[in-house]
CSV table of C-alpha atoms in Angstrom, one decimal:
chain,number,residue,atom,x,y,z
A,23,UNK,CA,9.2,-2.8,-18.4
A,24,UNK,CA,12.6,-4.5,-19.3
A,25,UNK,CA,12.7,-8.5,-18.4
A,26,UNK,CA,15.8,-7.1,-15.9
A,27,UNK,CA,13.8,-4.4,-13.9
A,28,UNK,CA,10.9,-7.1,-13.7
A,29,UNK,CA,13.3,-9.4,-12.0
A,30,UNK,CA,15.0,-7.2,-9.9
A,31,UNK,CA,12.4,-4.6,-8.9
A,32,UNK,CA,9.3,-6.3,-7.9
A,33,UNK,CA,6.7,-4.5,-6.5
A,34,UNK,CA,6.0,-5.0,-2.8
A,35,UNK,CA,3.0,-5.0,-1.4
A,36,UNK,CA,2.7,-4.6,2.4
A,37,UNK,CA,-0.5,-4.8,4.3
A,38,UNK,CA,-1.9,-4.8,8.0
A,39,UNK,CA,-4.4,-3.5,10.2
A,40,UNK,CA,-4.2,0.2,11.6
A,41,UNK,CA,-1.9,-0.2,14.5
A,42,UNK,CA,0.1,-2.9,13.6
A,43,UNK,CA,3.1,-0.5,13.0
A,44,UNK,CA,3.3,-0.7,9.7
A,45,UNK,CA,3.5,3.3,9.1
A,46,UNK,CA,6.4,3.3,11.3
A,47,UNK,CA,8.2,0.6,10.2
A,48,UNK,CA,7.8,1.9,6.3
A,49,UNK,CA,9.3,5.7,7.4
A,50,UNK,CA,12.1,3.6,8.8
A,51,UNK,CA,13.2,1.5,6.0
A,52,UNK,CA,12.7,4.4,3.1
A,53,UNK,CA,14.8,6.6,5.7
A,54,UNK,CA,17.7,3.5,5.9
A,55,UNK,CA,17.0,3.0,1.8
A,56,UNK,CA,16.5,6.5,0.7
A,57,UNK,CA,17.9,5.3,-2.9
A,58,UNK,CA,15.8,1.9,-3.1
A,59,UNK,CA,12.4,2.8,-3.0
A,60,UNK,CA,9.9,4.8,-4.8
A,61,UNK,CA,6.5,5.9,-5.1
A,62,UNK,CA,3.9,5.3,-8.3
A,63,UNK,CA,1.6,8.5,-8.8
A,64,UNK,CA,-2.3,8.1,-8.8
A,65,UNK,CA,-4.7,8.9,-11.5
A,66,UNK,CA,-7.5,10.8,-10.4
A,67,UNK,CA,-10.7,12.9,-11.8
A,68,UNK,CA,-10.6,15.5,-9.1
A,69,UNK,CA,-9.6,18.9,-10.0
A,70,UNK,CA,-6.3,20.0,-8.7
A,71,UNK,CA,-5.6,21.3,-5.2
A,72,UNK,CA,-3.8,24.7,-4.8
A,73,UNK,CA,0.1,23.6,-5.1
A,74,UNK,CA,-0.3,20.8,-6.4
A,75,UNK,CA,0.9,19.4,-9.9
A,76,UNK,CA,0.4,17.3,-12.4
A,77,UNK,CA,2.4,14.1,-12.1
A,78,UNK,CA,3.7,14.7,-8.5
A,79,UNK,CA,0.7,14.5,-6.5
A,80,UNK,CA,-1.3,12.6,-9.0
A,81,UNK,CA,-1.5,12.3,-12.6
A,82,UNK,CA,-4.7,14.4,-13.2
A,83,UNK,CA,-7.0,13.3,-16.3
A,84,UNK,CA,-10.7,13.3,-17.2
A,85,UNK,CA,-13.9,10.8,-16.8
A,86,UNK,CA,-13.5,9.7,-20.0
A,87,UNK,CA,-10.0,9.4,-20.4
A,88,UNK,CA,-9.8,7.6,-17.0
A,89,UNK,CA,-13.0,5.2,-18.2
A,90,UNK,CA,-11.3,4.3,-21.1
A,91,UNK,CA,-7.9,3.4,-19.1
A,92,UNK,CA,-10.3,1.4,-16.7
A,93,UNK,CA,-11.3,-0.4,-19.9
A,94,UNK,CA,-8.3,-1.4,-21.7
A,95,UNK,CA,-7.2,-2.8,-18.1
A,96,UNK,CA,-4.6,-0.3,-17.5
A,97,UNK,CA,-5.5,-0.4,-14.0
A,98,UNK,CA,-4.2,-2.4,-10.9
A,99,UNK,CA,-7.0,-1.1,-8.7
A,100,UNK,CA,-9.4,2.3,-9.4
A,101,UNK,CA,-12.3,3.4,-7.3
A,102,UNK,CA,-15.3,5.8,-7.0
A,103,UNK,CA,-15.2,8.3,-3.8
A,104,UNK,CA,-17.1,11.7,-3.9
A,105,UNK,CA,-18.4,11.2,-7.4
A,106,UNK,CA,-14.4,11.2,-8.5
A,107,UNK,CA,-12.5,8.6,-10.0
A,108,UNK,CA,-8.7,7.4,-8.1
A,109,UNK,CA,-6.8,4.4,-9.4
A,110,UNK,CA,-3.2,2.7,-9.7
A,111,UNK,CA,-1.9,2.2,-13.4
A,112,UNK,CA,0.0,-0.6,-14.2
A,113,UNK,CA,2.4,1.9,-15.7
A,114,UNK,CA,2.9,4.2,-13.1
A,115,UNK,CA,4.1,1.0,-10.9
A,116,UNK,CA,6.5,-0.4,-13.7
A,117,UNK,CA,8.0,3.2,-14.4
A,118,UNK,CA,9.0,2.9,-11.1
A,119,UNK,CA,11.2,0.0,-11.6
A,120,UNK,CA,12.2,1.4,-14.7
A,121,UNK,CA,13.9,3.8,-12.6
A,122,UNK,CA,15.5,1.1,-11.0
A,123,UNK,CA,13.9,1.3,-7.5
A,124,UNK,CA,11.1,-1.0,-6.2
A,125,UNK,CA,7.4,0.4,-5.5
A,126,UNK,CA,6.6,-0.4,-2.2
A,127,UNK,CA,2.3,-0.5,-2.4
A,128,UNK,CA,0.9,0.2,1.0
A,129,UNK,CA,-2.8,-2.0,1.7
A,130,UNK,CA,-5.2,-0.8,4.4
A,131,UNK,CA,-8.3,-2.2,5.2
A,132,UNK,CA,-10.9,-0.1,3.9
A,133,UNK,CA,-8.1,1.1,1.4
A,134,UNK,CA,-5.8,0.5,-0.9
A,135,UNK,CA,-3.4,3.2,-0.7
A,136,UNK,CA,-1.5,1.7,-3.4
A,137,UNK,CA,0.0,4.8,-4.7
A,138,UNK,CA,1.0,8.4,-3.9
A,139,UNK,CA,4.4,10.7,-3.3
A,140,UNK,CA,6.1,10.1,0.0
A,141,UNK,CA,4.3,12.2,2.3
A,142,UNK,CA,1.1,10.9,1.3
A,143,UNK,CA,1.6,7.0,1.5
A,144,UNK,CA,3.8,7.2,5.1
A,145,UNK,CA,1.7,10.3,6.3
A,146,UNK,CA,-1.9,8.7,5.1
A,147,UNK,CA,-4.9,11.9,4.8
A,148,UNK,CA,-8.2,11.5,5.4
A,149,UNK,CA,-9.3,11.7,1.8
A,150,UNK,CA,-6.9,8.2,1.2
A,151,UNK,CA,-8.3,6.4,4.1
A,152,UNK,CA,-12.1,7.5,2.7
A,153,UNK,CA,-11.3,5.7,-0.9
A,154,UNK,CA,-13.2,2.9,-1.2
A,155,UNK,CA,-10.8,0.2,-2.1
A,156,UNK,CA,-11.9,-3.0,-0.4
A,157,UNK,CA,-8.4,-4.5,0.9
A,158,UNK,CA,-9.7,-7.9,0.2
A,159,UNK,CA,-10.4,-6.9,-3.9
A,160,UNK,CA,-6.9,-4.9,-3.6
A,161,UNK,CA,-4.9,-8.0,-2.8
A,162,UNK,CA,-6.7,-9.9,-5.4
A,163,UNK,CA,-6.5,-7.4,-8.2
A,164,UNK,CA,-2.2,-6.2,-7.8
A,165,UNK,CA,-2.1,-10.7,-7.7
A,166,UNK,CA,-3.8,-10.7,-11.4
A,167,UNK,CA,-1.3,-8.3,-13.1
A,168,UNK,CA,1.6,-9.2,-14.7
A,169,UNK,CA,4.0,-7.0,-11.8
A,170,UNK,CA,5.2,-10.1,-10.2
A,171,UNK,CA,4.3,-8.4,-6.5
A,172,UNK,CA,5.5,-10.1,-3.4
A,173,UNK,CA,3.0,-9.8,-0.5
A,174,UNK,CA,4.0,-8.9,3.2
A,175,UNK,CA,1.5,-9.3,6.0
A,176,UNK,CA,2.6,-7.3,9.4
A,177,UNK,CA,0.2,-8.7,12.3
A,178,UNK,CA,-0.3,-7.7,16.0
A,179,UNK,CA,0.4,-10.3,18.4
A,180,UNK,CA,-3.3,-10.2,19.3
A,181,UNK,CA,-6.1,-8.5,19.2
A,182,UNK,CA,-5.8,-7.5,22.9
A,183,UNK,CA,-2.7,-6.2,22.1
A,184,UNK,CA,-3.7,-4.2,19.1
A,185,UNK,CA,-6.8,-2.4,21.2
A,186,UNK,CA,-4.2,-1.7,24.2
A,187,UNK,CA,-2.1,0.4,20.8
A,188,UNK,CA,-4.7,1.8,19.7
A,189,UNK,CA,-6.4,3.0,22.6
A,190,UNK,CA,-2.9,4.5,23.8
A,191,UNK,CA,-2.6,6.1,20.9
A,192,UNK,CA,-5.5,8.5,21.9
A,193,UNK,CA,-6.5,9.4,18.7
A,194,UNK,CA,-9.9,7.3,18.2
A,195,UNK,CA,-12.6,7.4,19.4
A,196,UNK,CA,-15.0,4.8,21.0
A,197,UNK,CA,-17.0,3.8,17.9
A,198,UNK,CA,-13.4,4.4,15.8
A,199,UNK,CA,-11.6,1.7,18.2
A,200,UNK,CA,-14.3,-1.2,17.7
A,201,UNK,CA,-14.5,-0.3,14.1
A,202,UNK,CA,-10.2,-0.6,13.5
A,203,UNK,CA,-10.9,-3.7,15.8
A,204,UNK,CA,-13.6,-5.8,13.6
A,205,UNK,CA,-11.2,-4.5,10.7
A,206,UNK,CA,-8.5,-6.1,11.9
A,207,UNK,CA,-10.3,-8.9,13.0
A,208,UNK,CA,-11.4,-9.9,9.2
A,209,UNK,CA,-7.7,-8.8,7.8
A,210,UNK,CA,-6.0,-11.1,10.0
A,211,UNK,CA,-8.2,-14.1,9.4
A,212,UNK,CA,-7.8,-13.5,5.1
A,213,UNK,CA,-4.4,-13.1,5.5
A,214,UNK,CA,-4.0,-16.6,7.1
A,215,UNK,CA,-5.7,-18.5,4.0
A,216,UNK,CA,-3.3,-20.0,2.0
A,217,UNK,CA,-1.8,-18.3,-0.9
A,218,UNK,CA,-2.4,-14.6,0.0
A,219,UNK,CA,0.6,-13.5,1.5
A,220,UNK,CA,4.0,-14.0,0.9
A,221,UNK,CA,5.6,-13.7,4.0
A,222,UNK,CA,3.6,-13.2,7.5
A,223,UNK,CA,5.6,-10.8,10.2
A,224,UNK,CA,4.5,-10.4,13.5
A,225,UNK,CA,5.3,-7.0,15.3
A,226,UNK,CA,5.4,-8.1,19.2
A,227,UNK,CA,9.1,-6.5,19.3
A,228,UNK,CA,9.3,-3.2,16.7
A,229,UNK,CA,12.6,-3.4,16.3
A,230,UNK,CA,12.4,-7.4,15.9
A,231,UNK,CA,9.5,-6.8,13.2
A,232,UNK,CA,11.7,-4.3,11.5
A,233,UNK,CA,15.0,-6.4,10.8
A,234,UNK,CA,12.4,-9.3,9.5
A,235,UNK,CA,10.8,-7.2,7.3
A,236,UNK,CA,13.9,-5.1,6.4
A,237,UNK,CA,15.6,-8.5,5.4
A,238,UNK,CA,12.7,-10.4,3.6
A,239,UNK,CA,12.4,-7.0,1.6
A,240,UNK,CA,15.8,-6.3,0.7
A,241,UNK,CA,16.1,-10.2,0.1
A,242,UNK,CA,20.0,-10.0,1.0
A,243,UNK,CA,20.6,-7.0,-1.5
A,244,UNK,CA,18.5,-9.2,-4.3
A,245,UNK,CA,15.8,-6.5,-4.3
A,246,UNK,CA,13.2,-9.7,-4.6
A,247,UNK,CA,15.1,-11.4,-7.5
């Protein structure tokens, strides 16, 4: 990566509990910057779905080869689910802002969905929320790299408030809703230690949350310079 696309095309990392409006807000700032954003591609061991292709979907590669990526530190985060390897390269983020667009990395927390092609990261599958990348580790591991990330924390008002969303949301169940909750519950307090994040935004108003993050993102047109 070029000194200039390091300065001008930090990677942003945006994290926050299910139902904090994150997904909605992110669909509506790619669809207001559809020329300032892009996605990194995953590695992966799995064997290719049907219509899907190499490099799109994920870049798909071997136990060994991926092992020996894991061990020359070519990683930002990688993961064991369903005896298959998944994991973000450090190069699949900076040939991003090669490109001259900035990698927004989306942090849940029971995964890091720190990679995929549009539809996967905004529209987030089963299989991604399964992975089992602790967002605590996540944080901590983009944070040792050399990619210069900024960090964005969007929070519910309250915890009241978040259970009133997700229970109108209708898709959870019982034991799902008190799971999300106790989630959230530990996301909110780590992201209030000092140091983690670089900007906290609290979604009480959507389109309120939106213009703060919109702006601290866009950094007045900066792109995080």
């Amino acid at each position: 990566m070029t000194p200039s696309a390091t300065r001008t095309h930090r990677p942003i990392v945006i994290s926050g509990p299910s139902g904090s409006g994150k997904s909605t807000i992110l669909k509506r700032l790619f669809a207001d910057h559809p020329d300032t954003f892009g996605f990194s591609v995953s590695h992966t061991t799995r064997l290719p779905r049907p219509g899907e292709q190499d490099g799109r979907e994920y870049n798909f590669t071997n136990q060994e080869a991926f092992l020996a990526l894991v061990k020359d530190g070519g990683f930002i985060e990688h993961a064991k689910f369903g005896g298959k390897y998944y994991g973000t390269s450090v190069k699949a983020v900076k040939d991003v802002a090669e490109k001259g667009r900035i990698c927004v990395l989306d942090i849940e927390m029971e995964v890091c969905a720190l990679s995929a092609h549009g539809s996967s990261l905004l529209d987030l599958t089963t299989e991604r929320l399964t992975y089992d990348f602790r967002f605590f580790q996540g944080v901590k591991q983009v944070k040792k790299t050399d990619l210069g990330a900024r960090f964005l924390f969007l929070k519910p008002p309250s915890l009241k408030i978040l259970e009133e969303r997700l229970r109108g949301r209708g898709t959870d169940d019982e034991e799902s809703v008190k799971k999300r909750l106790e989630q959230a519950d530990k996301e909110m307090a780590f992201a209030e230690e000092e140091g983690v994040h670089d900007k906290i935004v609290i979604n009480n108003d959507l389109d309120r949350a939106y213009q703060e993050v919109e702006d601290w993102v866009v950094d007045g047109g900066r792109f995080g310079g």
